[in-house]
Amino acid sequence: MAEPTLNFSNLDPNSFRAAAREWLESNCPPSMRTPSRDDEVVWGGTKGTFKSPEAKIWLERMAALGWTVPTWPRVYGGGGLSGEQALILDEEMRHLGCRAPLYGHGLSMLGPVLLDVGREMQKGAHLPRIARGEIRWAQGYSEPEAGSDLANVRMRAELKGDHYLVNGHKIWTSYADYCDWIFCLVRVDPAASKHEGIGFLLIDLASPGIRVAPIRLINGGSQFCEVFFEDVRVPAENLVGEPNQGWSIAKKLLEYERKSLEGFSDRHRQRVGLSLRDIARERVGHADGRLSDAVLRDNIAAYEIDDAAFQLTRRRLAEETAANGQPGPVSAMMKYYAAELNKRRLELAVAAAGSYAFGWEGEGEGFSALELRLTRDWLRSKANSIEGGSAEINLNIIAKRVLGLPD
Amino acid sequence: MTLVLTPEAEIIRDTARQFFDKRSPVSALRALRDRRDPDGFSRPLWHDMAELGWAGFLVPEAYGGSEFGIGGLALALEAAGRTLAPTPLFSTALLGASALVLGGSDEQKREFLPGLVSGQHLFAIALEDAAHHAPQPMTTRAERTANGWRLNGTKPFVMDGGVADIFIVAARVDGKALEGNAVGLFLVPRIAAGVSTTPHLMVDNRNAATIRLTDVALGEDAELREPHRGVDLLDRLLQRAYVGLAAESLGLAAEAFDRTLQFLKERRQFGVAIGSFQALKHRAALMFCELELLRSAVRGAVEAQELGAENASALASVAKAKACDALWLISNECIQMHGGIGTTDEHEIGFFLKRARVIQRAFGDASFHRSRYAAQVGY
């Protein structure tokens, strides 16, 4: 069981590894060491549910040590671990097959930003609740007229003494209907230049004047919402940083976002029940141990080789970051490439499954649950290279920041 | 182990890069070509490399080697790739030394390794019988005789076959299944009776040769057979060949990309640098991705070889397949982005295309390695 007094953060790397492994072995419930389906992921928040009692126990035990956010300071609910220790913890968790106890924009995006530029009061109010999974955060970035051209946000936040009066319209807000709070890019100064007049505002989604409308996607699901704001009063103290600092905060947060999307799709990959080669063996057939369709076999191998090289790149990036204290230039390609790989994987799975990839509903009547899932996942993956910065924007960033090509 | 270079490895890399920049820039390759040098490489250069210990990277100290290991040798090959330096690093320091270290008896090691380390002996692996890479010889045969072996067959396009004085010849030992000891590897001196060589000038200006073996009589001691032999030994050698060529490819692709990137920043049309055009920026960014994937694949494959990891064989094909992908993309794009000047003999970028395509073909192209990878992991 958890030993709250044990101070892991003081241990040297080898002792830490041993202690972490021992703790994980005795505290991670066996069912939390299995690959997790999409609908079993724990996102936290007041509207969140646990698919099993073990998922709840696992979150509580990890949160008690601060290991939902291993590198955050202990005072804000973190584990107080060094980067190296956090890497070791991640390795040990992967080694044992432990699920991540909690996901969310609070952990991966807002938290790092608040630690960086948040006021003490903001940190104290929000970070511990994020770390424990009590509040689920939405990201209020895109608007109808601000997609790839994100700095074009128009949602207005007008300072009225002790509060901002907010009016506007956010779109592509992931799971806003399941979230409690939203961090928004807002136009605080319409007279200032496009990038200057933006603020970064924290808004309680329970505030009067907010309406959340889910958007139905091509896969039949509603992962994204529109959020409408009409004369919403937000306390002025909820502005993060200075009123004109929103854009630089936004860019910083996008870096965290790309990193976490890339990491999420990696974990997501491990959760998928059907491997490409299993689907192909069953639906295409094989002779002498080789898939019967030579072209599909070549395409699957090309994908798996790229994936192997990408996994090595991920490891190299983590090791470079640990060695140099900051990520190297290769970090700029990770979100782009993770999305491309996921799209390729699902297209190949569809190609391999043949007609079994195209069932819309009717489990047991011709299609297995996993096959129906594949159909939806394939369609959902089309957004991978659009959400969180499109492929084209990612390539622009590589060209500009890494390669130094001129504007 | 780590995929990040250690300070010691960085020293090897920097030393090698400085050496090739100074002693064997692309202009040296051009000079060899223009004077139709029969060897296709500089013997004094190899002598100096041997003095630095580079011939003996894989050779135990007991036989005079420096024993820096395959990690160090891969960095030297990568550096040679950047300047397209033609050297015996691949055929002799990597494959010749590996064959002897992995399959040579004490006597064979004593006979050949000191000369390999000193730069005196040059090796070539005579493996393929046909135009494309096949991991095992099909037609060259080794028959038992009363006191040894008799070899017959033809090996076209043996890399460095024009200059090697010792060939490592792969031959079928009997006509049955291609497994176990159905294949043998034999040390065959160039001067042995029945060996004839026809040198070929290749598009990358490296030397290659067709080697004909006609009733070549060899003693018992010609076969490499301990501790590894046969298909097992050949497979180990091939893994190293795949990784070694991938390392050279990394250097070549990185340099071709750097030069092209520089050109995109300098060349102006319509009053602006052409690198400001998004159509070119995105293609440059895609090249960057391929190059970084190759870098990780090479580091991972080298690490797996050093550790003798379970997935070392599969990772060798990951590295060579990614090398082929990156070389294909970058060598074509670098010509296109240079425009007309890229198609001239005067400009150096064309040398990168020529060498790139030869490395891609050598020891298996991308589709060969995808198929090999699939077979290794079970489909």
mmCIF file of N, CA, C and O in Angstrom, chain B residues 13-89:
data_model
loop_
_atom_site.group_PDB
_atom_site.id
_atom_site.type_symbol
_atom_site.label_atom_id
_atom_site.label_comp_id
_atom_site.label_asym_id
_atom_site.label_seq_id
_atom_site.Cartn_x
_atom_site.Cartn_y
_atom_site.Cartn_z
ATOM 1 N N ARG B 13 33.348 10.888 -33.709
ATOM 2 C CA ARG B 13 32.609 11.489 -34.819
ATOM 3 C C ARG B 13 33.303 12.758 -35.326
ATOM 4 O O ARG B 13 33.523 12.929 -36.526
ATOM 5 N N ASP B 14 33.675 13.637 -34.385
ATOM 6 C CA ASP B 14 34.300 14.899 -34.789
ATOM 7 C C ASP B 14 35.651 14.671 -35.449
ATOM 8 O O ASP B 14 35.993 15.315 -36.448
ATOM 9 N N THR B 15 36.427 13.751 -34.882
ATOM 10 C CA THR B 15 37.733 13.444 -35.467
ATOM 11 C C THR B 15 37.565 12.925 -36.886
ATOM 12 O O THR B 15 38.273 13.348 -37.811
ATOM 13 N N ALA B 16 36.611 12.014 -37.052
ATOM 14 C CA ALA B 16 36.402 11.427 -38.381
ATOM 15 C C ALA B 16 35.924 12.487 -39.369
ATOM 16 O O ALA B 16 36.381 12.537 -40.514
ATOM 17 N N ARG B 17 35.024 13.346 -38.909
ATOM 18 C CA ARG B 17 34.515 14.366 -39.833
ATOM 19 C C ARG B 17 35.615 15.330 -40.253
ATOM 20 O O ARG B 17 35.714 15.692 -41.430
ATOM 21 N N GLN B 18 36.447 15.730 -39.274
ATOM 22 C CA GLN B 18 37.547 16.632 -39.620
ATOM 23 C C GLN B 18 38.516 15.958 -40.591
ATOM 24 O O GLN B 18 39.007 16.565 -41.540
ATOM 25 N N PHE B 19 38.765 14.674 -40.323
ATOM 26 C CA PHE B 19 39.694 13.934 -41.174
ATOM 27 C C PHE B 19 39.202 13.907 -42.619
ATOM 28 O O PHE B 19 39.940 14.231 -43.556
ATOM 29 N N PHE B 20 37.939 13.522 -42.812
ATOM 30 C CA PHE B 20 37.431 13.401 -44.185
ATOM 31 C C PHE B 20 37.255 14.772 -44.839
ATOM 32 O O PHE B 20 37.475 14.923 -46.035
ATOM 33 N N ASP B 21 36.846 15.774 -44.056
ATOM 34 C CA ASP B 21 36.735 17.123 -44.622
ATOM 35 C C ASP B 21 38.074 17.570 -45.209
ATOM 36 O O ASP B 21 38.141 18.178 -46.269
ATOM 37 N N LYS B 22 39.128 17.252 -44.474
ATOM 38 C CA LYS B 22 40.448 17.736 -44.865
ATOM 39 C C LYS B 22 41.073 16.821 -45.918
ATOM 40 O O LYS B 22 41.600 17.289 -46.920
ATOM 41 N N ARG B 23 40.989 15.535 -45.670
ATOM 42 C CA ARG B 23 41.753 14.598 -46.504
ATOM 43 C C ARG B 23 40.969 14.002 -47.662
ATOM 44 O O ARG B 23 41.573 13.512 -48.611
ATOM 45 N N SER B 24 39.660 13.962 -47.574
ATOM 46 C CA SER B 24 38.910 13.310 -48.649
ATOM 47 C C SER B 24 37.585 14.000 -48.917
ATOM 48 O O SER B 24 36.523 13.400 -48.844
ATOM 49 N N PRO B 25 37.637 15.306 -49.247
ATOM 50 C CA PRO B 25 36.395 15.991 -49.610
ATOM 51 C C PRO B 25 35.883 15.459 -50.950
ATOM 52 O O PRO B 25 36.560 14.675 -51.605
ATOM 53 N N VAL B 26 34.692 15.911 -51.339
ATOM 54 C CA VAL B 26 34.114 15.428 -52.596
ATOM 55 C C VAL B 26 35.058 15.721 -53.762
ATOM 56 O O VAL B 26 35.138 14.948 -54.720
ATOM 57 N N SER B 27 35.817 16.804 -53.654
ATOM 58 C CA SER B 27 36.742 17.145 -54.748
ATOM 59 C C SER B 27 37.800 16.060 -54.932
ATOM 60 O O SER B 27 38.306 15.853 -56.036
ATOM 61 N N ALA B 28 38.143 15.338 -53.859
ATOM 62 C CA ALA B 28 39.116 14.250 -53.987
ATOM 63 C C ALA B 28 38.531 13.097 -54.796
ATOM 64 O O ALA B 28 39.218 12.465 -55.604
ATOM 65 N N LEU B 29 37.223 12.838 -54.576
ATOM 66 C CA LEU B 29 36.554 11.798 -55.361
ATOM 67 C C LEU B 29 36.538 12.188 -56.837
ATOM 68 O O LEU B 29 36.822 11.380 -57.720
ATOM 69 N N ARG B 30 36.247 13.460 -57.085
ATOM 70 C CA ARG B 30 36.242 13.937 -58.466
ATOM 71 C C ARG B 30 37.626 13.765 -59.101
ATOM 72 O O ARG B 30 37.740 13.340 -60.254
ATOM 73 N N ALA B 31 38.659 14.079 -58.331
ATOM 74 C CA ALA B 31 40.019 13.962 -58.870
ATOM 75 C C ALA B 31 40.348 12.503 -59.206
ATOM 76 O O ALA B 31 40.937 12.217 -60.256
ATOM 77 N N LEU B 32 39.957 11.594 -58.337
ATOM 78 C CA LEU B 32 40.179 10.169 -58.620
ATOM 79 C C LEU B 32 39.481 9.769 -59.917
ATOM 80 O O LEU B 32 40.023 9.047 -60.744
ATOM 81 N N ARG B 33 38.258 10.269 -60.054
ATOM 82 C CA ARG B 33 37.494 9.932 -61.254
ATOM 83 C C ARG B 33 38.145 10.521 -62.494
ATOM 84 O O ARG B 33 38.350 9.832 -63.497
ATOM 85 N N ASP B 34 38.515 11.802 -62.399
ATOM 86 C CA ASP B 34 39.030 12.483 -63.589
ATOM 87 C C ASP B 34 40.349 11.890 -64.060
ATOM 88 O O ASP B 34 40.652 11.902 -65.240
ATOM 89 N N ARG B 35 41.143 11.373 -63.122
ATOM 90 C CA ARG B 35 42.396 10.772 -63.599
ATOM 91 C C ARG B 35 42.240 9.267 -63.809
ATOM 92 O O ARG B 35 43.217 8.566 -64.001
ATOM 93 N N ARG B 36 41.008 8.799 -63.768
ATOM 94 C CA ARG B 36 40.699 7.383 -64.004
ATOM 95 C C ARG B 36 41.576 6.492 -63.152
ATOM 96 O O ARG B 36 42.186 5.533 -63.623
ATOM 97 N N ASP B 37 41.627 6.827 -61.892
ATOM 98 C CA ASP B 37 42.448 6.065 -60.956
ATOM 99 C C ASP B 37 41.989 4.598 -60.956
ATOM 100 O O ASP B 37 40.798 4.328 -60.763
ATOM 101 N N PRO B 38 42.889 3.671 -61.177
ATOM 102 C CA PRO B 38 42.468 2.268 -61.296
ATOM 103 C C PRO B 38 41.916 1.691 -59.986
ATOM 104 O O PRO B 38 41.084 0.783 -60.015
ATOM 105 N N ASP B 39 42.351 2.207 -58.849
ATOM 106 C CA ASP B 39 41.872 1.692 -57.568
ATOM 107 C C ASP B 39 40.545 2.328 -57.155
ATOM 108 O O ASP B 39 39.753 1.727 -56.439
ATOM 109 N N GLY B 40 40.334 3.574 -57.558
ATOM 110 C CA GLY B 40 39.118 4.273 -57.138
ATOM 111 C C GLY B 40 39.185 4.779 -55.714
ATOM 112 O O GLY B 40 38.216 5.299 -55.186
ATOM 113 N N PHE B 41 40.313 4.603 -55.072
ATOM 114 C CA PHE B 41 40.487 5.197 -53.746
ATOM 115 C C PHE B 41 41.972 5.479 -53.534
ATOM 116 O O PHE B 41 42.810 5.054 -54.316
ATOM 117 N N SER B 42 42.285 6.197 -52.462
ATOM 118 C CA SER B 42 43.665 6.605 -52.230
ATOM 119 C C SER B 42 44.329 5.658 -51.235
ATOM 120 O O SER B 42 43.915 5.572 -50.081
ATOM 121 N N ARG B 43 45.329 4.933 -51.682
ATOM 122 C CA ARG B 43 46.027 4.006 -50.767
ATOM 123 C C ARG B 43 46.756 4.743 -49.634
ATOM 124 O O ARG B 43 46.729 4.274 -48.492
ATOM 125 N N PRO B 44 47.397 5.895 -49.914
ATOM 126 C CA PRO B 44 48.011 6.640 -48.797
ATOM 127 C C PRO B 44 46.975 7.055 -47.733
ATOM 128 O O PRO B 44 47.256 7.040 -46.539
ATOM 129 N N LEU B 45 45.770 7.402 -48.195
ATOM 130 C CA LEU B 45 44.713 7.786 -47.251
ATOM 131 C C LEU B 45 44.377 6.603 -46.347
ATOM 132 O O LEU B 45 44.268 6.739 -45.118
ATOM 133 N N TRP B 46 44.236 5.433 -46.934
ATOM 134 C CA TRP B 46 43.898 4.237 -46.143
ATOM 135 C C TRP B 46 45.038 3.901 -45.184
ATOM 136 O O TRP B 46 44.808 3.501 -44.041
ATOM 137 N N HIS B 47 46.266 4.097 -45.645
ATOM 138 C CA HIS B 47 47.415 3.870 -44.772
ATOM 139 C C HIS B 47 47.322 4.758 -43.528
ATOM 140 O O HIS B 47 47.506 4.303 -42.394
ATOM 141 N N ASP B 48 46.980 6.028 -43.746
ATOM 142 C CA ASP B 48 46.882 6.948 -42.610
ATOM 143 C C ASP B 48 45.694 6.604 -41.711
ATOM 144 O O ASP B 48 45.765 6.735 -40.485
ATOM 145 N N MET B 49 44.613 6.159 -42.325
ATOM 146 C CA MET B 49 43.452 5.749 -41.514
ATOM 147 C C MET B 49 43.810 4.532 -40.661
ATOM 148 O O MET B 49 43.418 4.431 -39.490
ATOM 149 N N ALA B 50 44.558 3.626 -41.256
ATOM 150 C CA ALA B 50 44.993 2.438 -40.508
ATOM 151 C C ALA B 50 45.875 2.855 -39.330
ATOM 152 O O ALA B 50 45.766 2.311 -38.231
ATOM 153 N N GLU B 51 46.733 3.846 -39.564
ATOM 154 C CA GLU B 51 47.595 4.316 -38.478
ATOM 155 C C GLU B 51 46.779 4.901 -37.327
ATOM 156 O O GLU B 51 47.175 4.823 -36.165
ATOM 157 N N LEU B 52 45.649 5.495 -37.661
ATOM 158 C CA LEU B 52 44.758 6.041 -36.620
ATOM 159 C C LEU B 52 43.962 4.940 -35.919
ATOM 160 O O LEU B 52 43.216 5.214 -34.978
ATOM 161 N N GLY B 53 44.095 3.717 -36.411
ATOM 162 C CA GLY B 53 43.415 2.589 -35.761
ATOM 163 C C GLY B 53 42.065 2.268 -36.359
ATOM 164 O O GLY B 53 41.318 1.449 -35.823
ATOM 165 N N TRP B 54 41.723 2.910 -37.485
ATOM 166 C CA TRP B 54 40.378 2.757 -38.027
ATOM 167 C C TRP B 54 40.169 1.440 -38.761
ATOM 168 O O TRP B 54 39.032 1.007 -38.923
ATOM 169 N N ALA B 55 41.238 0.825 -39.241
ATOM 170 C CA ALA B 55 41.058 -0.477 -39.906
ATOM 171 C C ALA B 55 40.711 -1.535 -38.858
ATOM 172 O O ALA B 55 40.051 -2.521 -39.141
ATOM 173 N N GLY B 56 41.216 -1.295 -37.631
ATOM 174 C CA GLY B 56 41.072 -2.315 -36.591
ATOM 175 C C GLY B 56 40.001 -2.017 -35.572
ATOM 176 O O GLY B 56 40.074 -2.480 -34.433
ATOM 177 N N PHE B 57 38.980 -1.233 -35.975
ATOM 178 C CA PHE B 57 37.893 -0.893 -35.059
ATOM 179 C C PHE B 57 37.302 -2.124 -34.369
ATOM 180 O O PHE B 57 36.954 -2.091 -33.188
ATOM 181 N N LEU B 58 37.185 -3.207 -35.133
ATOM 182 C CA LEU B 58 36.497 -4.387 -34.599
ATOM 183 C C LEU B 58 37.486 -5.473 -34.167
ATOM 184 O O LEU B 58 37.070 -6.542 -33.735
ATOM 185 N N VAL B 59 38.766 -5.194 -34.312
ATOM 186 C CA VAL B 59 39.761 -6.241 -34.073
ATOM 187 C C VAL B 59 40.255 -6.189 -32.627
ATOM 188 O O VAL B 59 40.610 -5.118 -32.134
ATOM 189 N N PRO B 60 40.261 -7.356 -31.951
ATOM 190 C CA PRO B 60 40.750 -7.391 -30.571
ATOM 191 C C PRO B 60 42.201 -6.887 -30.474
ATOM 192 O O PRO B 60 42.985 -7.033 -31.417
ATOM 193 N N GLU B 61 42.499 -6.313 -29.323
ATOM 194 C CA GLU B 61 43.842 -5.773 -29.126
ATOM 195 C C GLU B 61 44.908 -6.837 -29.300
ATOM 196 O O GLU B 61 46.031 -6.555 -29.739
ATOM 197 N N ALA B 62 44.576 -8.098 -28.967
ATOM 198 C CA ALA B 62 45.552 -9.179 -29.090
ATOM 199 C C ALA B 62 46.075 -9.316 -30.524
ATOM 200 O O ALA B 62 47.186 -9.777 -30.744
ATOM 201 N N TYR B 63 45.265 -8.887 -31.485
ATOM 202 C CA TYR B 63 45.695 -8.964 -32.883
ATOM 203 C C TYR B 63 46.036 -7.588 -33.426
ATOM 204 O O TYR B 63 46.080 -7.382 -34.633
ATOM 205 N N GLY B 64 46.271 -6.651 -32.522
ATOM 206 C CA GLY B 64 46.716 -5.328 -32.949
ATOM 207 C C GLY B 64 45.598 -4.333 -33.193
ATOM 208 O O GLY B 64 45.841 -3.208 -33.641
ATOM 209 N N GLY B 65 44.373 -4.727 -32.927
ATOM 210 C CA GLY B 65 43.253 -3.835 -33.214
ATOM 211 C C GLY B 65 43.048 -2.773 -32.150
ATOM 212 O O GLY B 65 43.658 -2.812 -31.074
ATOM 213 N N SER B 66 42.166 -1.818 -32.459
ATOM 214 C CA SER B 66 41.871 -0.766 -31.482
ATOM 215 C C SER B 66 40.605 -1.103 -30.701
ATOM 216 O O SER B 66 40.330 -0.495 -29.676
ATOM 217 N N GLU B 67 39.797 -2.032 -31.217
ATOM 218 C CA GLU B 67 38.645 -2.565 -30.503
ATOM 219 C C GLU B 67 37.675 -1.476 -30.028
ATOM 220 O O GLU B 67 37.095 -1.590 -28.966
ATOM 221 N N PHE B 68 37.524 -0.419 -30.846
ATOM 222 C CA PHE B 68 36.576 0.640 -30.478
ATOM 223 C C PHE B 68 35.129 0.152 -30.599
ATOM 224 O O PHE B 68 34.216 0.732 -30.054
ATOM 225 N N GLY B 69 34.930 -0.877 -31.410
ATOM 226 C CA GLY B 69 33.586 -1.438 -31.530
ATOM 227 C C GLY B 69 32.810 -0.900 -32.712
ATOM 228 O O GLY B 69 33.219 0.059 -33.382
ATOM 229 N N ILE B 70 31.658 -1.516 -32.933
ATOM 230 C CA ILE B 70 30.864 -1.194 -34.121
ATOM 231 C C ILE B 70 30.239 0.195 -34.011
ATOM 232 O O ILE B 70 29.987 0.855 -35.025
ATOM 233 N N GLY B 71 30.034 0.666 -32.770
ATOM 234 C CA GLY B 71 29.497 2.020 -32.592
ATOM 235 C C GLY B 71 30.450 3.058 -33.168
ATOM 236 O O GLY B 71 30.041 3.973 -33.888
ATOM 237 N N GLY B 72 31.728 2.905 -32.862
ATOM 238 C CA GLY B 72 32.725 3.830 -33.377
ATOM 239 C C GLY B 72 32.876 3.713 -34.885
ATOM 240 O O GLY B 72 32.958 4.719 -35.600
ATOM 241 N N LEU B 73 32.878 2.475 -35.357
ATOM 242 C CA LEU B 73 33.036 2.269 -36.800
ATOM 243 C C LEU B 73 31.852 2.860 -37.564
ATOM 244 O O LEU B 73 32.018 3.443 -38.642
ATOM 245 N N ALA B 74 30.654 2.730 -37.001
ATOM 246 C CA ALA B 74 29.467 3.299 -37.657
ATOM 247 C C ALA B 74 29.614 4.815 -37.775
ATOM 248 O O ALA B 74 29.218 5.410 -38.785
ATOM 249 N N LEU B 75 30.192 5.459 -36.752
ATOM 250 C CA LEU B 75 30.391 6.911 -36.820
ATOM 251 C C LEU B 75 31.418 7.277 -37.889
ATOM 252 O O LEU B 75 31.280 8.290 -38.576
ATOM 253 N N ALA B 76 32.459 6.443 -38.033
ATOM 254 C CA ALA B 76 33.451 6.697 -39.078
ATOM 255 C C ALA B 76 32.810 6.527 -40.453
ATOM 256 O O ALA B 76 33.057 7.321 -41.373
ATOM 257 N N LEU B 77 31.978 5.493 -40.605
ATOM 258 C CA LEU B 77 31.289 5.281 -41.886
ATOM 259 C C LEU B 77 30.341 6.439 -42.192
ATOM 260 O O LEU B 77 30.230 6.895 -43.334
ATOM 261 N N GLU B 78 29.675 6.937 -41.145
ATOM 262 C CA GLU B 78 28.763 8.070 -41.326
ATOM 263 C C GLU B 78 29.542 9.299 -41.808
ATOM 264 O O GLU B 78 29.118 9.993 -42.734
ATOM 265 N N ALA B 79 30.697 9.518 -41.184
ATOM 266 C CA ALA B 79 31.520 10.668 -41.578
ATOM 267 C C ALA B 79 32.016 10.505 -43.012
ATOM 268 O O ALA B 79 32.036 11.464 -43.790
ATOM 269 N N ALA B 80 32.409 9.277 -43.377
ATOM 270 C CA ALA B 80 32.867 9.027 -44.750
ATOM 271 C C ALA B 80 31.720 9.280 -45.731
ATOM 272 O O ALA B 80 31.930 9.777 -46.842
ATOM 273 N N GLY B 81 30.483 8.954 -45.298
ATOM 274 C CA GLY B 81 29.318 9.169 -46.153
ATOM 275 C C GLY B 81 29.104 10.639 -46.470
ATOM 276 O O GLY B 81 28.670 10.997 -47.555
ATOM 277 N N ARG B 82 29.460 11.496 -45.520
ATOM 278 C CA ARG B 82 29.223 12.938 -45.722
ATOM 279 C C ARG B 82 30.066 13.499 -46.850
ATOM 280 O O ARG B 82 29.641 14.433 -47.528
ATOM 281 N N THR B 83 31.288 12.971 -47.009
ATOM 282 C CA THR B 83 32.138 13.509 -48.087
ATOM 283 C C THR B 83 32.256 12.524 -49.232
ATOM 284 O O THR B 83 33.099 12.689 -50.113
ATOM 285 N N LEU B 84 31.463 11.461 -49.214
ATOM 286 C CA LEU B 84 31.496 10.419 -50.243
ATOM 287 C C LEU B 84 32.885 9.803 -50.347
ATOM 288 O O LEU B 84 33.309 9.402 -51.436
ATOM 289 N N ALA B 85 33.604 9.754 -49.229
ATOM 290 C CA ALA B 85 34.994 9.275 -49.253
ATOM 291 C C ALA B 85 35.034 7.791 -49.609
ATOM 292 O O ALA B 85 34.436 6.971 -48.915
ATOM 293 N N PRO B 86 35.724 7.455 -50.701
ATOM 294 C CA PRO B 86 35.863 6.043 -51.033
ATOM 295 C C PRO B 86 37.005 5.442 -50.223
ATOM 296 O O PRO B 86 38.160 5.856 -50.367
ATOM 297 N N THR B 87 36.675 4.540 -49.334
ATOM 298 C CA THR B 87 37.707 3.923 -48.487
ATOM 299 C C THR B 87 37.335 2.445 -48.293
ATOM 300 O O THR B 87 36.192 2.058 -48.523
ATOM 301 N N PRO B 88 38.279 1.636 -47.837
ATOM 302 C CA PRO B 88 37.953 0.238 -47.540
ATOM 303 C C PRO B 88 37.289 0.041 -46.169
ATOM 304 O O PRO B 88 37.249 -1.079 -45.674
ATOM 305 N N LEU B 89 36.781 1.104 -45.571
ATOM 306 C CA LEU B 89 36.169 0.965 -44.237
ATOM 307 C C LEU B 89 35.084 -0.110 -44.219
ATOM 308 O O LEU B 89 35.018 -0.933 -43.315
#
